[in-house]
Coordinates of N, CA and C in Angstrom, one line a residue:
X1 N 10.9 18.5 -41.0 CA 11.2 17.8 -42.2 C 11.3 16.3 -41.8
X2 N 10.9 15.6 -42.6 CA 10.5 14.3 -42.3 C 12.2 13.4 -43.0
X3 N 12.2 12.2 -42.1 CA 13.7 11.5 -42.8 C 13.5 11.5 -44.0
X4 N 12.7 11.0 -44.8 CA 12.7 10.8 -46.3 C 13.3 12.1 -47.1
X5 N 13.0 13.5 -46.6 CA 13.2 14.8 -46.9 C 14.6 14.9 -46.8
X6 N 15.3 14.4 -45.6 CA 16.2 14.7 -45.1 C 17.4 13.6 -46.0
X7 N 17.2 12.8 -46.1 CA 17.8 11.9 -47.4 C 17.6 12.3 -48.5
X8 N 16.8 12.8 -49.2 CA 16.7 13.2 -50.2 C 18.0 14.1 -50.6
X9 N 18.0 15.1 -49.3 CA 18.9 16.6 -49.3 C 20.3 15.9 -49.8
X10 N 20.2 15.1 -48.3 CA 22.0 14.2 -48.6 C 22.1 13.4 -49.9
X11 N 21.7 13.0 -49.9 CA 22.1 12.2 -51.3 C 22.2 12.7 -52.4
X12 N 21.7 13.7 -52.7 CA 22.3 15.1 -53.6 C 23.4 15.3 -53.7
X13 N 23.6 15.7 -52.3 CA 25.1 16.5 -52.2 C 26.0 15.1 -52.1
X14 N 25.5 14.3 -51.8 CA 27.0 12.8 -51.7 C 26.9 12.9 -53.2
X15 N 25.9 13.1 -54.3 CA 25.8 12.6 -55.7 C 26.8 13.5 -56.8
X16 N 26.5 15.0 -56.4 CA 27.0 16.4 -56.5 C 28.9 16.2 -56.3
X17 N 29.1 15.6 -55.2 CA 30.2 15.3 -54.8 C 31.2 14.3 -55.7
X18 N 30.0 12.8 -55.9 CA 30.8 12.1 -56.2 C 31.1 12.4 -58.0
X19 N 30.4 13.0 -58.3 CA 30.0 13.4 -59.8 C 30.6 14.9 -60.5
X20 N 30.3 15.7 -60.1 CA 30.6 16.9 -60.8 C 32.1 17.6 -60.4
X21 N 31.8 17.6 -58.4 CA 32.8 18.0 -57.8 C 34.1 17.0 -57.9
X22 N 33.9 16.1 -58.2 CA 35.4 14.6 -58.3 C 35.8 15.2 -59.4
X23 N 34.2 15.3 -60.4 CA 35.4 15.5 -62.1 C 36.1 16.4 -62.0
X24 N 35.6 17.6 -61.0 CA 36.5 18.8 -61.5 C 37.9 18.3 -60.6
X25 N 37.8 17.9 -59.0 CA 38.9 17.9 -58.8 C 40.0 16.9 -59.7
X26 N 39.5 15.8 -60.1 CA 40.6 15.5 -60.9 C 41.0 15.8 -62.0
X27 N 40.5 16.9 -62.7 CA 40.7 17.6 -63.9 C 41.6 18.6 -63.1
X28 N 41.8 19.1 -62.0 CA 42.0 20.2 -61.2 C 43.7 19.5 -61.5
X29 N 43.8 18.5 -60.8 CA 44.8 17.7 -60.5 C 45.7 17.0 -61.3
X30 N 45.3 17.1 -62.4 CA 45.9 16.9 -63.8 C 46.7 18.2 -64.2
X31 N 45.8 19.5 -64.0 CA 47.0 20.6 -64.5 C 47.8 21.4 -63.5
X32 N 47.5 21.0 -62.5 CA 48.3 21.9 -60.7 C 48.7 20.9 -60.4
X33 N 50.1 20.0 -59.6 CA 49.8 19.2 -58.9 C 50.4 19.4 -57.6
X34 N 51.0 21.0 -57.4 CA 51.5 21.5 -56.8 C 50.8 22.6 -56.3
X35 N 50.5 23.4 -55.2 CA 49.7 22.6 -53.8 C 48.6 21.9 -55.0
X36 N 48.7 20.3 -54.4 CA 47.4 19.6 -55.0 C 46.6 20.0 -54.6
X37 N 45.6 19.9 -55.3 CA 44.3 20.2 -54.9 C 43.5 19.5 -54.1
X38 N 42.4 20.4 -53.6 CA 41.6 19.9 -52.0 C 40.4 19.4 -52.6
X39 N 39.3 18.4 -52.0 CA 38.3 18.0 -52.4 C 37.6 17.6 -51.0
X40 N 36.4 18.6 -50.7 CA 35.7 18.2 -49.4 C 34.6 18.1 -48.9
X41 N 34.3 17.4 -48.2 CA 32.8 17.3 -47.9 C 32.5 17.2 -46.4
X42 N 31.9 18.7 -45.8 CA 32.0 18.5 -44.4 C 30.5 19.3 -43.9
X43 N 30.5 18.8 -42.4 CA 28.8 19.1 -42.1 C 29.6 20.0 -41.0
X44 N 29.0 21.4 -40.9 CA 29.2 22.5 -39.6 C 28.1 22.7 -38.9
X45 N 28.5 22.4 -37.7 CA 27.1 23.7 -36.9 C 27.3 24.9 -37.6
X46 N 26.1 25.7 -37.2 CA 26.1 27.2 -37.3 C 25.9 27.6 -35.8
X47 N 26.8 28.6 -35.9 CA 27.4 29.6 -34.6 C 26.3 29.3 -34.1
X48 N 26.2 29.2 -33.1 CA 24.9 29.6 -31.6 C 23.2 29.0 -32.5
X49 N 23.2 28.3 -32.6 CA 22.4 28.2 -33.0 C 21.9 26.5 -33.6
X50 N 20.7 25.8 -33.8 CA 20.6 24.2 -33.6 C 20.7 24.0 -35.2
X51 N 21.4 24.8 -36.3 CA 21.3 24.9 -37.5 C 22.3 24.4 -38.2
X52 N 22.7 23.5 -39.2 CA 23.9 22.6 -39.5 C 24.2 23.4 -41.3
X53 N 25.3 23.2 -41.7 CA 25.5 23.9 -43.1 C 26.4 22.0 -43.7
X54 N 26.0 22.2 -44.4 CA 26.8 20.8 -45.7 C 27.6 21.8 -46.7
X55 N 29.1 21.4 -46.4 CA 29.5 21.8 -47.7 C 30.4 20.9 -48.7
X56 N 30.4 21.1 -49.4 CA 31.1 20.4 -50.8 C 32.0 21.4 -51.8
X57 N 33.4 21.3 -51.8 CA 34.0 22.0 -51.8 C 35.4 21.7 -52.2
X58 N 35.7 22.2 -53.7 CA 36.9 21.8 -54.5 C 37.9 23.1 -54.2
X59 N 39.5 22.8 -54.2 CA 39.9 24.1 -54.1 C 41.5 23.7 -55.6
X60 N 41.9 24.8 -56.1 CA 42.8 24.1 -57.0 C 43.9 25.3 -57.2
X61 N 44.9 25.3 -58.0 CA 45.8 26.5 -58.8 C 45.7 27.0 -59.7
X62 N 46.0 27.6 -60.3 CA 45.6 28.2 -62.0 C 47.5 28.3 -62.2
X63 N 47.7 28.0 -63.5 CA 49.3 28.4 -63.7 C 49.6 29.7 -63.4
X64 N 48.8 30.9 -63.2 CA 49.6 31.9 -62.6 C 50.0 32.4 -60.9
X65 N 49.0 31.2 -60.3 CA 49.4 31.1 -58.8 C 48.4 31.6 -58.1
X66 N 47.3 31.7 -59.1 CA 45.8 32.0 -58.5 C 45.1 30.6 -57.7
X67 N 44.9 31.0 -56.6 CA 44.0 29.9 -55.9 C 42.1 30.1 -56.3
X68 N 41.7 28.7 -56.5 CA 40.4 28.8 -57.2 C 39.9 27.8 -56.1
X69 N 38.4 28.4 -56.2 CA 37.8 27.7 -54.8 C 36.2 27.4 -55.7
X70 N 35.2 26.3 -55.5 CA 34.1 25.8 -56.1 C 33.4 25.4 -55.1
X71 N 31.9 25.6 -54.4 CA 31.6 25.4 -53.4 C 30.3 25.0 -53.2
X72 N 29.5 24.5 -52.8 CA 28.1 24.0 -53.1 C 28.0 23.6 -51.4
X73 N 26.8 24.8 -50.5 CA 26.2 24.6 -49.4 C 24.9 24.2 -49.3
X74 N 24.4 23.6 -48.2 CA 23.1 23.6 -48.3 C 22.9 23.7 -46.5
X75 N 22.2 25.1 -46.1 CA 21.8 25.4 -44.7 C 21.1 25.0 -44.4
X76 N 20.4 24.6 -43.0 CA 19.3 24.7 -42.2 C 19.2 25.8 -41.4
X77 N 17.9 26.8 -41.8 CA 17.4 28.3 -41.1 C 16.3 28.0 -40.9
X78 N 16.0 27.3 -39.2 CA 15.0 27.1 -39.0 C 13.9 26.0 -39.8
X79 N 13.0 26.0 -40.4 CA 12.1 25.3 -41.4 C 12.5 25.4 -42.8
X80 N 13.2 26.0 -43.0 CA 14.2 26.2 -44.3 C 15.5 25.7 -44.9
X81 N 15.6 25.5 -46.0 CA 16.9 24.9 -46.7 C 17.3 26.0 -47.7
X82 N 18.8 26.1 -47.3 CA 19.3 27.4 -48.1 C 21.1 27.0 -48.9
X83 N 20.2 26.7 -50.6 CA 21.2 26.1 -51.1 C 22.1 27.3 -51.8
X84 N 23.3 27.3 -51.9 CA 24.2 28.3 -52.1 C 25.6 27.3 -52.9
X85 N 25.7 28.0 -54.2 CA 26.8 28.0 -55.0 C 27.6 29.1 -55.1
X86 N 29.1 28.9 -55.4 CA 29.9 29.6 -55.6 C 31.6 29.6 -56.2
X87 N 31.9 30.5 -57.2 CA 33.3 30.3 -57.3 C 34.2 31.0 -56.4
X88 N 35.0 31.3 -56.3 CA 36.0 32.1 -55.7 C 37.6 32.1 -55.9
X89 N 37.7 33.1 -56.0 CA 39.4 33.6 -56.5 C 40.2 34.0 -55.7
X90 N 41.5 33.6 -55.2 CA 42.5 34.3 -54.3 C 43.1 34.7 -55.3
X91 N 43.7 36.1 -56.1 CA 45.0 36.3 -56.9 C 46.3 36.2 -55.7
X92 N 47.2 35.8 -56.7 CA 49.1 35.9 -55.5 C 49.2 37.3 -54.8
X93 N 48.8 38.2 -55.6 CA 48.7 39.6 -54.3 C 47.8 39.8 -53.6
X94 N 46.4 39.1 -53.4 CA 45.3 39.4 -52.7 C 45.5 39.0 -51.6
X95 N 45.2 39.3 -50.4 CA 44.9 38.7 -49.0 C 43.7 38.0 -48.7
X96 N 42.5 38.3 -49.2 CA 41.6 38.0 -49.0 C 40.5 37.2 -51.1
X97 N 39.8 36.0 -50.5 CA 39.4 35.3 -51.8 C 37.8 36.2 -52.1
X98 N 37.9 36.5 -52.8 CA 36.8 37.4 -53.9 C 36.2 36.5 -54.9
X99 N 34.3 35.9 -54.4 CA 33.4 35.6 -55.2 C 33.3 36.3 -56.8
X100 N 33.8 35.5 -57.1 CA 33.5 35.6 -59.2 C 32.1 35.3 -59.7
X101 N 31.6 34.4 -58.9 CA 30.1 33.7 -59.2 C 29.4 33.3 -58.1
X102 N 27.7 33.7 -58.0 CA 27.4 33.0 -57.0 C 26.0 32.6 -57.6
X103 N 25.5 31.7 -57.2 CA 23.7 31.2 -56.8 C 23.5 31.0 -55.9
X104 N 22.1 31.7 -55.0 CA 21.4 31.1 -54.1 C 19.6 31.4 -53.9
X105 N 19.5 30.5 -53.3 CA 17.9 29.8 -52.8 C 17.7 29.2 -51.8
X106 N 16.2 30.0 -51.2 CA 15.9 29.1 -50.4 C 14.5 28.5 -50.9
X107 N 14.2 27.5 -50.0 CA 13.4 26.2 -49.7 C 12.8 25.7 -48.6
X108 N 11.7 25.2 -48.8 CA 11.2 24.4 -47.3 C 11.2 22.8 -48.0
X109 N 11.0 23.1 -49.4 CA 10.8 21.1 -49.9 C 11.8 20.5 -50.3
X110 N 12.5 19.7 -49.7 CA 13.3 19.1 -49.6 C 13.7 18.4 -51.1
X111 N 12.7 18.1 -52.5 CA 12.8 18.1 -53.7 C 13.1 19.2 -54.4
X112 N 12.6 20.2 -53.6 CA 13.1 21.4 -54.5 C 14.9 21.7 -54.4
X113 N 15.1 21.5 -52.8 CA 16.7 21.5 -52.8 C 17.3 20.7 -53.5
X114 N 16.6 19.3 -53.5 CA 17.4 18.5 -54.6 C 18.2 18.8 -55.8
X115 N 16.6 19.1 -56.5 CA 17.0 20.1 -57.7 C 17.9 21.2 -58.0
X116 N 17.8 22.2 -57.1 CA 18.5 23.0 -56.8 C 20.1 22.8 -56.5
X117 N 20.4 22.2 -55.8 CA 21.9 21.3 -55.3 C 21.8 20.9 -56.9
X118 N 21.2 20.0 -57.5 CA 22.1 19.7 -58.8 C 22.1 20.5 -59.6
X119 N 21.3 21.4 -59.9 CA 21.4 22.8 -61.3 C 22.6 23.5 -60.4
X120 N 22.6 23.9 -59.4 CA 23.9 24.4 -58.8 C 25.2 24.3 -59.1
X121 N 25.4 22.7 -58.6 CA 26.5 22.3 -58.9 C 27.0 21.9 -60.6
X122 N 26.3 21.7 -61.2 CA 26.6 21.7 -62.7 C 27.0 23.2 -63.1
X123 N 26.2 23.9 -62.6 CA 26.9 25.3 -63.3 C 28.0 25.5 -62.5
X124 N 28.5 25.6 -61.0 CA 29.1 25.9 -60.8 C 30.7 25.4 -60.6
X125 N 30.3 23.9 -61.4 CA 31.4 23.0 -61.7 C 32.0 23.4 -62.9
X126 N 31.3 23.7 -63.8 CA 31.1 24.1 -65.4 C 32.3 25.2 -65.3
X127 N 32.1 26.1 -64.3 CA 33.2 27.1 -64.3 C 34.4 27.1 -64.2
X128 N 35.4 26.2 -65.2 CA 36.8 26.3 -65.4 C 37.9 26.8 -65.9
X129 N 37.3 28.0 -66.2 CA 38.1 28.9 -67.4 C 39.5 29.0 -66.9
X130 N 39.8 28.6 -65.7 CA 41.2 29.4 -65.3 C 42.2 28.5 -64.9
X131 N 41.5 26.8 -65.2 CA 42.1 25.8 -65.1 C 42.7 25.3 -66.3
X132 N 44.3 25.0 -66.6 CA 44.7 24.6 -67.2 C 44.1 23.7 -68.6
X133 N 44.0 22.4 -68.0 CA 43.1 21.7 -69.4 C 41.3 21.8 -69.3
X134 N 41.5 22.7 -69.1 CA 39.4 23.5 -68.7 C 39.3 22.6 -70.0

C-alpha cells in the first residue's frame, strides 16, 4: 500500500474521531458523569505478527448502570484492510460485555476503507438508545 493509501486510511479514522465519535462522547457526558466517560484513539500490534489494528473507541453509562462501549477498527491482514464496527453492552450483573451490533469488511483499496470507516461510524455512532439525552 502506497503512503497516499495509507493517509487516506488515517485521516478517516482521525475524521471519524474527531466528528461522530467526540459528538457521542460528549452527548455521553452530559447524561453519565459518573464513571465519565472514555474517548479513545489507539494503534496495537497484533499478537505475533507485522500487523497493526487502529481503534476508535467511546465507552459511557446508561442510568441503569449498564456500561456501553462504540468502537470503529481498522486491521492490517497481510495486503488487506479489515474495517469493523461495533456496539457493546456490559449489564450490572454481567461479567463479560455482549455485542448488540456489529459491521464488518474487508478491503485491499485504501478508498474503499475510507468509505467504509465513515458509513461505519455514522451508523455505529447513531446507536444511542440507551443514553440518557439519545
Amino acid at each position: 500500500m502506497s503512503i497516499d493509501g495509507i493517509r487516506v486510511v488515517l485521516r478517516a479514522l482521525a475524521e471519524v474521531r474527531d466528528d461522530e465519535f467526540y459528538s457521542l462522547y460528549v452527548l455521553a457526558s452530559r447524561g453519565q458523569p459518573k464513571p465519565f466517560p472514555q474517548i479513545e484513539f489507539r494503534i496495537r500490534q497484533v499478537a505475533e505478527s507485522a500487523d497493526v489494528r487502529v481503534v476508535v473507541h467511546v465507552e459511557a453509562g446508561s442510568p441503569d448502570g449498564t456500561r456501553l462501549g462504540w468502537a470503529l477498527t481498522v486491521t492490517t491482514r497481510g495486503d488487506l484492510l479489515i474495517v469493523e464496527g461495533c456496539v457493546e453492552m456490559l449489564a450490572p450483573e454481567d461479567e463479560q460485555w455482549h455485542e448488540v451490533f456489529e459491521r464488518s469488511a474487508k478491503t485491499s483499496d485504501p478508498r474503499e476503507a475510507d468509505d467504509l470507516t465513515r458509513a461505519f461510524a455514522a451508523e455505529i455512532c447513531s446507536r444511542r438508545e440507551r443514553l440518557v439525552h439519545a
